[in-house]
Tab-separated table of C-alpha atoms in Angstrom:
chain	number	residue	atom	x	y	z
A	1	UNK	CA	-102.758	37.967	32.476
A	2	UNK	CA	-100.384	36.524	29.880
A	3	UNK	CA	-98.561	33.615	31.561
A	4	UNK	CA	-95.217	32.005	31.177
A	5	UNK	CA	-94.194	28.319	31.290
A	6	UNK	CA	-90.731	27.272	32.375
A	7	UNK	CA	-89.075	23.942	33.269
A	8	UNK	CA	-88.924	23.324	36.957
A	9	UNK	CA	-85.264	22.643	36.931
A	10	UNK	CA	-82.205	22.362	34.795
A	11	UNK	CA	-78.620	21.364	35.129
A	12	UNK	CA	-75.370	22.629	33.284
A	13	UNK	CA	-71.804	22.148	33.596
A	14	UNK	CA	-69.488	24.983	34.801
A	15	UNK	CA	-67.863	27.003	32.067
A	16	UNK	CA	-70.548	25.969	29.414
A	17	UNK	CA	-73.344	27.981	27.871
A	18	UNK	CA	-76.754	27.619	29.456
A	19	UNK	CA	-80.079	28.101	27.548
A	20	UNK	CA	-82.990	28.682	29.682
A	21	UNK	CA	-86.265	28.503	27.791
A	22	UNK	CA	-89.613	30.290	28.486
A	23	UNK	CA	-92.905	29.743	26.689
A	24	UNK	CA	-95.451	32.495	26.524
A	25	UNK	CA	-97.752	31.470	23.713
A	26	UNK	CA	-100.562	34.054	24.880
A	27	UNK	CA	-98.197	37.099	24.734
A	28	UNK	CA	-99.673	40.174	23.512
A	29	UNK	CA	-98.000	42.692	21.338
A	30	UNK	CA	-97.389	45.085	24.241
A	31	UNK	CA	-95.844	42.538	26.688
A	32	UNK	CA	-92.160	42.904	27.582
A	33	UNK	CA	-90.329	39.877	28.393
A	34	UNK	CA	-88.244	40.358	31.650
A	35	UNK	CA	-85.863	37.954	33.470
A	36	UNK	CA	-84.964	38.009	37.088
A	37	UNK	CA	-82.947	35.517	39.140
A	38	UNK	CA	-82.780	34.750	42.784
A	39	UNK	CA	-79.498	33.455	44.317
A	40	UNK	CA	-79.879	31.359	47.440
A	41	UNK	CA	-80.831	33.359	50.538
A	42	UNK	CA	-80.991	36.597	48.511
A	43	UNK	CA	-83.565	38.928	46.951
A	44	UNK	CA	-84.283	38.665	43.247
A	45	UNK	CA	-82.062	40.628	40.967
A	46	UNK	CA	-82.802	41.897	37.417
A	47	UNK	CA	-81.177	40.114	34.638
A	48	UNK	CA	-82.460	41.431	31.150
A	49	UNK	CA	-85.544	42.372	29.248
A	50	UNK	CA	-86.661	42.939	25.707
A	51	UNK	CA	-89.731	43.378	23.449
A	52	UNK	CA	-88.974	42.021	20.077
A	53	UNK	CA	-85.252	42.258	19.309
A	54	UNK	CA	-82.557	40.054	20.845
A	55	UNK	CA	-80.796	41.852	23.790
A	56	UNK	CA	-77.323	41.616	25.248
A	57	UNK	CA	-75.950	42.896	28.406
A	58	UNK	CA	-72.997	42.136	30.678
A	59	UNK	CA	-75.009	39.284	32.438
A	60	UNK	CA	-76.628	37.512	29.595
A	61	UNK	CA	-78.396	37.499	26.285
A	62	UNK	CA	-82.124	37.274	25.513
A	63	UNK	CA	-83.190	35.516	22.438
A	64	UNK	CA	-86.761	36.149	21.428
A	65	UNK	CA	-88.466	33.886	18.942
A	66	UNK	CA	-89.843	35.680	15.724
A	67	UNK	CA	-93.420	35.080	16.762
A	68	UNK	CA	-92.621	35.968	20.349
A	69	UNK	CA	-94.247	32.961	21.745
A	70	UNK	CA	-91.170	31.913	23.335
A	71	UNK	CA	-87.835	33.195	24.504
A	72	UNK	CA	-84.411	31.897	25.703
A	73	UNK	CA	-82.119	33.408	28.343
A	74	UNK	CA	-78.625	32.530	27.448
A	75	UNK	CA	-75.720	32.468	30.046
A	76	UNK	CA	-72.534	32.301	27.900
A	77	UNK	CA	-70.284	30.708	30.335
A	78	UNK	CA	-71.856	29.448	33.454
A	79	UNK	CA	-70.088	29.737	36.852
A	80	UNK	CA	-70.963	28.289	40.070
A	81	UNK	CA	-72.356	31.693	41.095
A	82	UNK	CA	-75.110	31.370	38.510
A	83	UNK	CA	-76.944	28.637	40.282
A	84	UNK	CA	-80.211	30.326	41.184
A	85	UNK	CA	-83.888	30.362	40.354
A	86	UNK	CA	-84.592	32.138	37.079
A	87	UNK	CA	-87.906	33.740	36.521
A	88	UNK	CA	-89.278	34.756	33.046
A	89	UNK	CA	-91.961	37.435	33.604
A	90	UNK	CA	-94.253	39.381	31.162
A	91	UNK	CA	-95.086	42.838	31.730
A	92	UNK	CA	-97.718	44.815	29.795
A	93	UNK	CA	-96.802	48.322	28.615
A	94	UNK	CA	-100.510	49.191	28.325
A	95	UNK	CA	-100.755	48.962	32.100
A	96	UNK	CA	-100.001	52.222	33.684
A	97	UNK	CA	-98.872	50.588	36.920
A	98	UNK	CA	-97.873	47.233	35.723
A	99	UNK	CA	-96.746	44.890	38.631
A	100	UNK	CA	-93.991	42.260	38.549
A	101	UNK	CA	-95.788	39.002	39.029
A	102	UNK	CA	-93.477	35.975	39.711
A	103	UNK	CA	-94.230	32.469	38.787
A	104	UNK	CA	-92.264	29.388	40.057
A	105	UNK	CA	-89.315	29.787	37.841
A	106	UNK	CA	-86.508	27.394	36.796
A	107	UNK	CA	-83.906	26.253	39.381
A	108	UNK	CA	-80.591	26.082	37.677
A	109	UNK	CA	-78.046	23.802	39.152
A	110	UNK	CA	-74.349	24.243	38.026
A	111	UNK	CA	-72.128	21.115	38.094
A	112	UNK	CA	-68.434	21.736	38.813
B	1	UNK	CA	-75.939	54.144	47.432
B	2	UNK	CA	-77.181	51.551	49.915
B	3	UNK	CA	-79.970	50.430	47.555
B	4	UNK	CA	-82.874	48.890	49.278
B	5	UNK	CA	-82.510	48.230	52.917
B	6	UNK	CA	-84.841	46.119	54.957
B	7	UNK	CA	-84.820	45.828	58.708
B	8	UNK	CA	-84.873	43.610	60.712
B	9	UNK	CA	-83.274	40.591	58.772
B	10	UNK	CA	-84.841	38.146	61.256
B	11	UNK	CA	-87.984	38.399	63.600
B	12	UNK	CA	-89.886	35.893	65.792
B	13	UNK	CA	-93.290	37.042	66.781
B	14	UNK	CA	-96.010	35.509	68.951
B	15	UNK	CA	-99.470	35.111	67.423
B	16	UNK	CA	-101.380	38.322	67.805
B	17	UNK	CA	-98.368	40.561	68.083
B	18	UNK	CA	-98.040	43.473	65.825
B	19	UNK	CA	-94.875	44.618	64.098
B	20	UNK	CA	-93.614	46.833	61.321
B	21	UNK	CA	-91.125	45.726	58.711
B	22	UNK	CA	-89.007	48.569	57.398
B	23	UNK	CA	-88.023	49.279	53.865
B	24	UNK	CA	-86.003	52.250	52.752
B	25	UNK	CA	-84.346	53.095	49.351
B	26	UNK	CA	-81.999	55.863	48.616
B	27	UNK	CA	-82.308	55.926	44.825
B	28	UNK	CA	-85.263	58.383	44.605
B	29	UNK	CA	-87.513	55.617	43.298
B	30	UNK	CA	-91.211	56.304	42.810
B	31	UNK	CA	-92.402	52.732	42.811
B	32	UNK	CA	-91.947	50.371	45.780
B	33	UNK	CA	-93.498	47.064	46.610
B	34	UNK	CA	-93.719	44.251	49.096
B	35	UNK	CA	-93.562	40.452	48.400
B	36	UNK	CA	-93.693	37.444	50.486
B	37	UNK	CA	-91.932	34.177	49.488
B	38	UNK	CA	-93.073	30.831	51.016
B	39	UNK	CA	-90.757	27.671	50.887
B	40	UNK	CA	-90.583	26.338	47.452
B	41	UNK	CA	-92.714	28.987	45.989
B	42	UNK	CA	-92.201	32.114	43.894
B	43	UNK	CA	-92.821	35.592	45.226
B	44	UNK	CA	-96.341	36.927	45.713
B	45	UNK	CA	-97.149	40.577	45.629
B	46	UNK	CA	-98.684	42.122	48.925
B	47	UNK	CA	-98.913	45.767	48.387
B	48	UNK	CA	-97.391	48.368	46.168
B	49	UNK	CA	-97.009	52.125	45.908
B	50	UNK	CA	-96.501	54.349	42.747
B	51	UNK	CA	-95.519	57.378	44.736
B	52	UNK	CA	-95.727	59.070	48.181
B	53	UNK	CA	-99.195	59.054	49.509
B	54	UNK	CA	-100.494	56.380	47.020
B	55	UNK	CA	-100.630	52.681	47.734
B	56	UNK	CA	-102.607	49.773	46.380
B	57	UNK	CA	-103.239	45.988	46.972
B	58	UNK	CA	-101.458	43.261	45.389
B	59	UNK	CA	-102.239	39.519	45.089
B	60	UNK	CA	-102.232	38.754	48.990
B	61	UNK	CA	-103.006	41.910	50.852
B	62	UNK	CA	-105.088	40.456	53.700
B	63	UNK	CA	-103.534	40.916	57.123
B	64	UNK	CA	-101.157	43.664	56.035
B	65	UNK	CA	-101.175	47.417	56.018
B	66	UNK	CA	-98.904	49.887	54.292
B	67	UNK	CA	-98.443	53.639	53.928
B	68	UNK	CA	-96.122	55.773	51.951
B	69	UNK	CA	-95.604	59.166	53.749
B	70	UNK	CA	-92.153	59.719	52.077
B	71	UNK	CA	-90.608	58.766	48.743
B	72	UNK	CA	-87.706	56.821	50.575
B	73	UNK	CA	-89.755	54.647	53.053
B	74	UNK	CA	-92.469	51.960	52.576
B	75	UNK	CA	-93.151	50.088	55.863
B	76	UNK	CA	-95.195	47.006	56.068
B	77	UNK	CA	-97.370	46.526	59.097
B	78	UNK	CA	-98.710	43.310	60.587
B	79	UNK	CA	-101.475	44.329	63.011
B	80	UNK	CA	-102.106	40.866	64.581
B	81	UNK	CA	-99.640	38.268	63.381
B	82	UNK	CA	-100.738	34.798	62.540
B	83	UNK	CA	-98.769	31.567	61.852
B	84	UNK	CA	-99.819	31.839	58.251
B	85	UNK	CA	-97.694	34.922	57.938
B	86	UNK	CA	-94.560	33.106	58.537
B	87	UNK	CA	-92.542	33.797	55.505
B	88	UNK	CA	-89.505	35.676	53.939
B	89	UNK	CA	-90.649	39.346	53.073
B	90	UNK	CA	-88.839	41.244	50.269
B	91	UNK	CA	-89.260	44.821	49.503
B	92	UNK	CA	-88.505	46.133	46.005
B	93	UNK	CA	-88.225	49.661	44.262
B	94	UNK	CA	-87.930	50.865	40.670
B	95	UNK	CA	-87.568	54.341	39.184
B	96	UNK	CA	-91.099	54.220	38.038
B	97	UNK	CA	-93.780	51.570	37.372
B	98	UNK	CA	-92.843	51.513	33.736
B	99	UNK	CA	-92.274	48.278	32.209
B	100	UNK	CA	-88.813	49.472	30.879
B	101	UNK	CA	-87.455	49.903	34.342
B	102	UNK	CA	-85.626	47.322	36.482
B	103	UNK	CA	-86.646	46.461	40.063
B	104	UNK	CA	-84.085	46.489	42.884
B	105	UNK	CA	-84.833	44.057	45.788
B	106	UNK	CA	-83.801	44.080	49.490
B	107	UNK	CA	-82.101	41.112	51.114
B	108	UNK	CA	-85.232	40.117	52.993
B	109	UNK	CA	-86.744	39.768	56.280
B	110	UNK	CA	-87.217	36.251	57.539
B	111	UNK	CA	-90.344	36.315	59.863
B	112	UNK	CA	-91.556	33.427	62.190
B	113	UNK	CA	-94.854	33.605	63.852
B	114	UNK	CA	-95.269	31.051	66.675
């Protein structure tokens, strides 16, 4: 299975942009990059996903390196509510029943 | 839509007792799964189902049984609870198992086995 590497924790100031990195040097051409986050005492929630091109939605942006060996989740203006564990996950489109396998993620602390 | 509903939210069991964690979704999703999360760790997949009547094992299936008789429900059964099964359990569903779909998670069931 292709794996991802994320920093254990990061800090950011409220109302500033946050860039959460993810390395996936062994990614295959059919791996989609997914991000989920888990707020305290809640279940995970979907954030964004992409294959090759950068993606934007109402929650965040996903910037994917040209060689696809890394990606960055961008929160444009962090709020206290964005304090959570962020998981970067690869999902292989070749697998008919591909499962979501979580790593340990990055714990994001937001400073007021 | 209620989304993914898990019951109960909290449960304390004695070693050797059995119980069923309930999970229901009202989004007509084909794919459902169960995870457990231990302190300071990520989620680990227990069992999953790609549709009614079909189930399969995940990363940590031992000690747990599942069945999927309807699209809406995916109960997780502990036949003989052990302290090692103390954890927070999350149920998830998605429209299909396609990598282009997002998963929706329940709020979790916190289980303590004493």
